[in-house]
XYZ file of C-alpha atoms in Angstrom:
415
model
C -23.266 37.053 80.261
C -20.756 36.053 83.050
C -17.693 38.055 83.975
C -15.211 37.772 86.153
C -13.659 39.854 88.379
C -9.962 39.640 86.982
C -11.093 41.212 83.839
C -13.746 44.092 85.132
C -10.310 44.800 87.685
C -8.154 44.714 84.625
C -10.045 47.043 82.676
C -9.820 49.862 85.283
C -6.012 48.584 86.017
C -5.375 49.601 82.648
C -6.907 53.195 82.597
C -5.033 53.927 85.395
C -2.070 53.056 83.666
C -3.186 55.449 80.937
C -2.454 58.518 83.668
C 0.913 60.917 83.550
C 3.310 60.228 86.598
C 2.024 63.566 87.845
C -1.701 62.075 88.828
C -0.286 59.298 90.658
C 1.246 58.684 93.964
C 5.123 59.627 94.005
C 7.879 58.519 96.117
C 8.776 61.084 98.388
C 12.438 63.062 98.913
C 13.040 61.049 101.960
C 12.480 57.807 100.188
C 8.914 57.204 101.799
C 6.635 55.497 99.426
C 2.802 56.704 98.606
C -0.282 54.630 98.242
C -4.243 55.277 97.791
C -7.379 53.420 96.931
C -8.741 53.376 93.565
C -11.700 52.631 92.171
C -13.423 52.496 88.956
C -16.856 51.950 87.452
C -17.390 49.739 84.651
C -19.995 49.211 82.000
C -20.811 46.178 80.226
C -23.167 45.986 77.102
C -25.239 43.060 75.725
C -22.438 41.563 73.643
C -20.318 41.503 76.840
C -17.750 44.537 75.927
C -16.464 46.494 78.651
C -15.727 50.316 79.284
C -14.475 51.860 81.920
C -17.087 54.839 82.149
C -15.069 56.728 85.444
C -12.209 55.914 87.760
C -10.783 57.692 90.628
C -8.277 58.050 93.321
C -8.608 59.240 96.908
C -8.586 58.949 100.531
C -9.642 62.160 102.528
C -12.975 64.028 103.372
C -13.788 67.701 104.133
C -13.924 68.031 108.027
C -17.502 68.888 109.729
C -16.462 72.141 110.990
C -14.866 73.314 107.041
C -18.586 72.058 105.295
C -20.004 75.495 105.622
C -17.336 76.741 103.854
C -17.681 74.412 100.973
C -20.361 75.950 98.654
C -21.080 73.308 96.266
C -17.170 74.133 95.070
C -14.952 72.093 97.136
C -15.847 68.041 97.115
C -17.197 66.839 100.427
C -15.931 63.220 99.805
C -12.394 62.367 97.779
C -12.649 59.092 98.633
C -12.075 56.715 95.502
C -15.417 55.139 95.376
C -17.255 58.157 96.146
C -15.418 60.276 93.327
C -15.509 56.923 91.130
C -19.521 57.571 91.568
C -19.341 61.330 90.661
C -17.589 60.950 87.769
C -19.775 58.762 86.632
C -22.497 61.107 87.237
C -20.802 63.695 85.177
C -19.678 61.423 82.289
C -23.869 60.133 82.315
C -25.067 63.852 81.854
C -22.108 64.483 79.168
C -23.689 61.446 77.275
C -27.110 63.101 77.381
C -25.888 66.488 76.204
C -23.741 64.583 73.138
C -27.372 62.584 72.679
C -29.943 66.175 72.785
C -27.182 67.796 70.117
C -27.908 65.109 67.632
C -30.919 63.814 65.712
C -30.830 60.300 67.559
C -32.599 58.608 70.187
C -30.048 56.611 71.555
C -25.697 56.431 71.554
C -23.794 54.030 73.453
C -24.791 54.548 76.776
C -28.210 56.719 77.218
C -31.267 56.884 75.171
C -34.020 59.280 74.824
C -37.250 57.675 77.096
C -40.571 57.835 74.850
C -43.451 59.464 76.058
C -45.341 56.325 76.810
C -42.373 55.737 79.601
C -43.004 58.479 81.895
C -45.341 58.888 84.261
C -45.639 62.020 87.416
C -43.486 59.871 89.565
C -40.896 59.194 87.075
C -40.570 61.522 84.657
C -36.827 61.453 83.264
C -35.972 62.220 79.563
C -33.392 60.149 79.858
C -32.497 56.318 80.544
C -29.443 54.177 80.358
C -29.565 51.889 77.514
C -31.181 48.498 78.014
C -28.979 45.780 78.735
C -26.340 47.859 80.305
C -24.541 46.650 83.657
C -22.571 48.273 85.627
C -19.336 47.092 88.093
C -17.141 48.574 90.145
C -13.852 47.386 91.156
C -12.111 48.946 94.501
C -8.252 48.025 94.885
C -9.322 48.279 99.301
C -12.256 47.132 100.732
C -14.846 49.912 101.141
C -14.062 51.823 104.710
C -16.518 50.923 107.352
C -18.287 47.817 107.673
C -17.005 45.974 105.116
C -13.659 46.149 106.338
C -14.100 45.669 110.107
C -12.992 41.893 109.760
C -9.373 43.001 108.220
C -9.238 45.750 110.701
C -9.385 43.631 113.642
C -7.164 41.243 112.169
C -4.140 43.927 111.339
C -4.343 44.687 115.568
C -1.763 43.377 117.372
C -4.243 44.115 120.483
C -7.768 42.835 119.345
C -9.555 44.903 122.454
C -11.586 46.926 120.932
C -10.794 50.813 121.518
C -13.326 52.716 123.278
C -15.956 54.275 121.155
C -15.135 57.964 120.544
C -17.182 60.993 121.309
C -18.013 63.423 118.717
C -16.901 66.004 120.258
C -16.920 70.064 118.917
C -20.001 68.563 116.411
C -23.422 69.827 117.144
C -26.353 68.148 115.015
C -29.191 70.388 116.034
C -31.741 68.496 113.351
C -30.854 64.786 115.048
C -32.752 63.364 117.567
C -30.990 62.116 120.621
C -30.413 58.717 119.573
C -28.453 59.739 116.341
C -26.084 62.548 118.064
C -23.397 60.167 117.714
C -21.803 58.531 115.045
C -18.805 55.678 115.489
C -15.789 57.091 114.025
C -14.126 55.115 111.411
C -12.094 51.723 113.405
C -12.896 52.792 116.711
C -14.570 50.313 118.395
C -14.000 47.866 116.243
C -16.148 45.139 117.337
C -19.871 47.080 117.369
C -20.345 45.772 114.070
C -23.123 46.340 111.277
C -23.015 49.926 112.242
C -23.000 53.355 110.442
C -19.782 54.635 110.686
C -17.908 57.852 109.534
C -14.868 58.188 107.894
C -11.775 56.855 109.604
C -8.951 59.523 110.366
C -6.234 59.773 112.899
C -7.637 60.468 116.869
C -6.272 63.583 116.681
C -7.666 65.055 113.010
C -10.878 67.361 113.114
C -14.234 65.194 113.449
C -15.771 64.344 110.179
C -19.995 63.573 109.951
C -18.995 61.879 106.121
C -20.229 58.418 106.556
C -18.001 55.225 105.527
C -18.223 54.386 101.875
C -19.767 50.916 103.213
C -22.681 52.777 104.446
C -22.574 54.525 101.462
C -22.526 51.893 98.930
C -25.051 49.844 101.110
C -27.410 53.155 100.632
C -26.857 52.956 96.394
C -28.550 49.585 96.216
C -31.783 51.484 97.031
C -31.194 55.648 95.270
C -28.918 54.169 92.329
C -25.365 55.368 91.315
C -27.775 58.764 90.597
C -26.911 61.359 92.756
C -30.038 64.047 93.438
C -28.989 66.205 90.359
C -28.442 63.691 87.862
C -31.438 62.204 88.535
C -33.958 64.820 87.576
C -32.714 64.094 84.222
C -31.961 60.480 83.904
C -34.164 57.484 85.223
C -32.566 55.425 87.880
C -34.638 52.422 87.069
C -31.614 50.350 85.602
C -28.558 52.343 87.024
C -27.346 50.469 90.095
C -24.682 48.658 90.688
C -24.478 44.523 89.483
C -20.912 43.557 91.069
C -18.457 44.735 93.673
C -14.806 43.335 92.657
C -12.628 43.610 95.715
C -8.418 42.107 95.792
C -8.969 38.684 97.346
C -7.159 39.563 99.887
C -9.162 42.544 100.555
C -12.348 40.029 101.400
C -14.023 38.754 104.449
C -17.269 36.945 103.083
C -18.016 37.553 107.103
C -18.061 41.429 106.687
C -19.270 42.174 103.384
C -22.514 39.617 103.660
C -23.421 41.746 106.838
C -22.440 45.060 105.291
C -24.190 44.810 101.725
C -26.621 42.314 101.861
C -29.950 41.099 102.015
C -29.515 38.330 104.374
C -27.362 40.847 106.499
C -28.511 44.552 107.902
C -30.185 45.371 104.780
C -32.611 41.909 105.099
C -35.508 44.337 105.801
C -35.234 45.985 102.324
C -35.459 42.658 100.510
C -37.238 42.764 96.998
C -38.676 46.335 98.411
C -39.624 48.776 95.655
C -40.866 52.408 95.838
C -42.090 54.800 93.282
C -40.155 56.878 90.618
C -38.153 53.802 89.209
C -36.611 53.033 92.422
C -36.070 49.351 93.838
C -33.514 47.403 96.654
C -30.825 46.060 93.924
C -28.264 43.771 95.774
C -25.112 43.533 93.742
C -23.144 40.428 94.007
C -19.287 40.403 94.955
C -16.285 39.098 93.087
C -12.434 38.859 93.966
C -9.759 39.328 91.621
C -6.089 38.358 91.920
C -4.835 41.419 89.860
C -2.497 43.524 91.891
C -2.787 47.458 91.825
C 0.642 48.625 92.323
C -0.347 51.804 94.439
C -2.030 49.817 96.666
C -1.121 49.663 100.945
C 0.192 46.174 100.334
C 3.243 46.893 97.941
C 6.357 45.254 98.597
C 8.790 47.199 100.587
C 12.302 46.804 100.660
C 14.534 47.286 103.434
C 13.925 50.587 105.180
C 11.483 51.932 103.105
C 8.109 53.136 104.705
C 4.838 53.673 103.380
C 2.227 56.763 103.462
C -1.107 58.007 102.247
C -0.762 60.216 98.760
C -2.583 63.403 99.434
C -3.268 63.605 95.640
C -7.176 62.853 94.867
C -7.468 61.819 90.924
C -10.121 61.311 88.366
C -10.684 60.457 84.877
C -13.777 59.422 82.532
C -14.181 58.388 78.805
C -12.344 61.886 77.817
C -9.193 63.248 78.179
C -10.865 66.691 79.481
C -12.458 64.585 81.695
C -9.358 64.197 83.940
C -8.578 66.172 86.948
C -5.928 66.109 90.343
C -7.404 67.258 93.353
C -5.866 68.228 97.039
C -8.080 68.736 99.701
C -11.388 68.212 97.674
C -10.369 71.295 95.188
C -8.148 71.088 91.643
C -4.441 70.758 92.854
C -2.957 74.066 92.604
C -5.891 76.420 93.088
C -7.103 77.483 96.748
C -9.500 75.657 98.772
C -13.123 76.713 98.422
C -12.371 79.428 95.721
C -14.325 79.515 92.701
C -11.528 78.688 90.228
C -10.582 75.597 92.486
C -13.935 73.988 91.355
C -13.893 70.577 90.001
C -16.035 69.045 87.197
C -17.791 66.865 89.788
C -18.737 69.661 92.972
C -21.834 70.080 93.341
C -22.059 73.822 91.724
C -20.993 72.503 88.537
C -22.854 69.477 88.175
C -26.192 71.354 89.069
C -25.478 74.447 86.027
C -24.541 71.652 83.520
C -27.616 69.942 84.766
C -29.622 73.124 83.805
C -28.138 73.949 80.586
C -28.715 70.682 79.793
C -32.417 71.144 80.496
C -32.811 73.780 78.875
C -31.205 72.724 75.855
C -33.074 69.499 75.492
C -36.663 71.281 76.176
C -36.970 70.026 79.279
C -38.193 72.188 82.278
C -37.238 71.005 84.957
C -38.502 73.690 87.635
C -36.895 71.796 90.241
C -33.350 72.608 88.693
C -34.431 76.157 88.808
C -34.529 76.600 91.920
C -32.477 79.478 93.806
C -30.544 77.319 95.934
C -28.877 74.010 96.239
C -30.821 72.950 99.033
C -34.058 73.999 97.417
C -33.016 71.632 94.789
C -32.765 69.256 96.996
C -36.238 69.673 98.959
C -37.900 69.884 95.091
C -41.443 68.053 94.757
C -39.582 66.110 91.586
C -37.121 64.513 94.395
C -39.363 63.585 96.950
C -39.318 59.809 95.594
C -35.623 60.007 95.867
C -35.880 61.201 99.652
C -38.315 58.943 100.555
C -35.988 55.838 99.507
C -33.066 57.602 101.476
C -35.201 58.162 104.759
C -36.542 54.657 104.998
C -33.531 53.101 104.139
C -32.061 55.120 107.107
C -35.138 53.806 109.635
C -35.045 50.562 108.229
C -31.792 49.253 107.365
C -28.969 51.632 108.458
C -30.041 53.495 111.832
C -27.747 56.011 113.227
C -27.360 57.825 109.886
C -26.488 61.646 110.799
C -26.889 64.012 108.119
C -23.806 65.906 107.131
C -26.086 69.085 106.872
C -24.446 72.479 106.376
C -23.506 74.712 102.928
C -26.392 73.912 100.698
C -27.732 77.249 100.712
C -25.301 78.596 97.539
C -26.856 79.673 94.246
C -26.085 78.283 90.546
C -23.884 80.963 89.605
C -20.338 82.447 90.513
C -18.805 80.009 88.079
C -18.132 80.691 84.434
C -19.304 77.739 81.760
C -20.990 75.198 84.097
C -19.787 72.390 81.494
């Protein structure tokens, strides 16, 4: 069934709308005005209805040297699209715990799979419901890549910058060719590259890669992230459409960035084993406005500056949470009691009392730490889709290793 991309925008426009004053950008006590990105995932069943399933606001990331410190409690990545996708990685496992505490096989979104369905490879309980899609609408274009066009076209100066070191990063597990990673806009013309996030020249170096690269990588893992997907198959969870502002597309960059007849052309129609595939999702504009966006109008005098505020929300009001500096607004960074819904710690002990009370073992979930998890023999499909997507399609990839070796516990009710 066709959609457009007014109304998939429109139906994440209006959850945002749904959110207290609090949760969004403010105007500031010297009359500065906020902005920041959102983004929101939407699903679409057979008879064409849409939901918005998670939406989110954001625009920083955790600095290399503060990763350590992180301990699956304080978020990595608060950009919207990458909180958009974590959400909806909670609000899928929520759906399977409502599903496993009733006597169906199915509700609206996720479905029991049938023993005939798995096999060693893929071995989920769990599946999205057939005939689901699944958009996502961004009010910017996605850092990196896909935005390289509009970057040089803001310059006044189109020379490109010089290309930045990394300097004060060490990446001991990288070979020599990857010890680098372009920073955000600089050097704006090398395009088609891996990138990290962008930040000012003179804010702590970040290894987070652009949410380009990222999104580019989710055509081949799913919107699944390593947890979720012990649980739930990824066969039929990637993304269908990208909606992007009109004015927030260049055909130029986002052809090269995301598709098949641009850097990912050697992952064409590829498939590998445990339900994953190369899923290209098409893009569509929208004219609807987000009012928060970095192209409100101004009036005289008035200036305009990045919200610090991080925000999500999913199909729940308890579902809702305001972050600062990847922890809940109002609690201290990397603390226990500043962890959100979506870290890492929490996702993985909902993961396992969800396996355990749906009679599913998953040993890999029981494993004493997060990296184990990680390096489980049930993932090994996932991480051989990541690391030939990284050879093949998106070289230069450095890993943003570093505090994955915490435990499940230290946090009181993992749901």
């Amino acid at each position: 069934m066709e959609i457009s991309g007014d109304a998939i925008a429109e139906v994440v426009l209006k959850e945002f709308e749904k959110w207290p004053a609090k949760r969004k950008p403010l105007v500031r006590s010297d009359g500065a005005k906020e902005w920041v990105p959102l983004s929101g995932i939407v699903a679409q069943d057979q008879q064409g209805r849409l939901t918005c399933l998670a939406a989110a606001t954001g625009m920083k990331c955790l600095p290399h040297n503060k990763i350590s410190q992180a301990q699956g409690v304080t978020i990595h990545d608060w950009h919207a699209e990458i909180l958009a996708i974590r959400s909806l990685n909670r609000i899928l496992l929520q759906e399977c715990d409502s599903l496993v505490k009733s006597d169906h096989t199915s509700n609206k979104f996720i479905r029991r799979r049938s023993r005939d369905e798995k096999t060693e490879n893929h071995f989920q309980p769990f599946a999205l419901n057939d005939g689901i899609s699944l958009h996502m609408y961004c009010s910017e274009a996605p850092c990196g890549d896909a935005s390289m066009e509009l970057t040089m076209a803001a310059q006044e100066d189109s020379t490109p910058w010089e290309t930045p070191a990394l300097a004060n990063i060490t990446v001991p597990s990288a070979s020599p060719s990857q010890q680098s990673l372009l920073r955000g806009r600089g050097y704006f013309s090398a395009l088609g590259q891996v990138r990290g996030k962008p930040s000012r020249p003179d804010a702590p170096q970040t290894l987070s890669k652009s949410c380009s690269d990222k999104l580019a990588l989710k055509q081949s893992t799913s919107l699944l992230s390593s947890i979720t997907s012990l649980l739930i198959s990824p066969q039929n969870t990637y993304l269908t459409t990208l909606v992007l502002p009109s004015s927030q597309y260049s055909e130029t960059a986002c052809t090269r960035a995301f598709s098949s007849s641009g850097r990912l052309a050697s992952l064409k129609e590829r498939t590998w084993e445990g339900g994953y595939h190369f899923q290209e999702f098409r893009i569509l504009t929208t004219e609807k406005q987000f009012p928060y966006s970095r192209r409100q109008v101004l009036k005289a005098g008035e200036k305009l500056v990045p919200s610090n505020l991080a925000s999500i929300s999913g199909t729940h009001p308890n579902d809702s949470e305001t972050l600062i500096g990847g922890t809940l607004q109002g609690r201290k960074q990397f603390s226990l009691p500043g962890a959100s819904r979506v870290c890492k710690r929490r996702m993985w002990q909902f993961a396992l009392s969800l396996a355990a009370i749906s009679g599913k073992s998953i040993l890999c979930l029981k494993a004493d730490t997060y990296a184990e998890v990680k390096e489980g023999k049930l993932l090994e499909s996932r991480r051989n889709v990541k690391r030939e997507v990284r050879e093949m399609a998106l070289e230069g990839w450095v890993r943003n290793e570093g505090g994955e070796g915490f435990g499940s516990d230290g946090l009181m009710g993992g749901k």
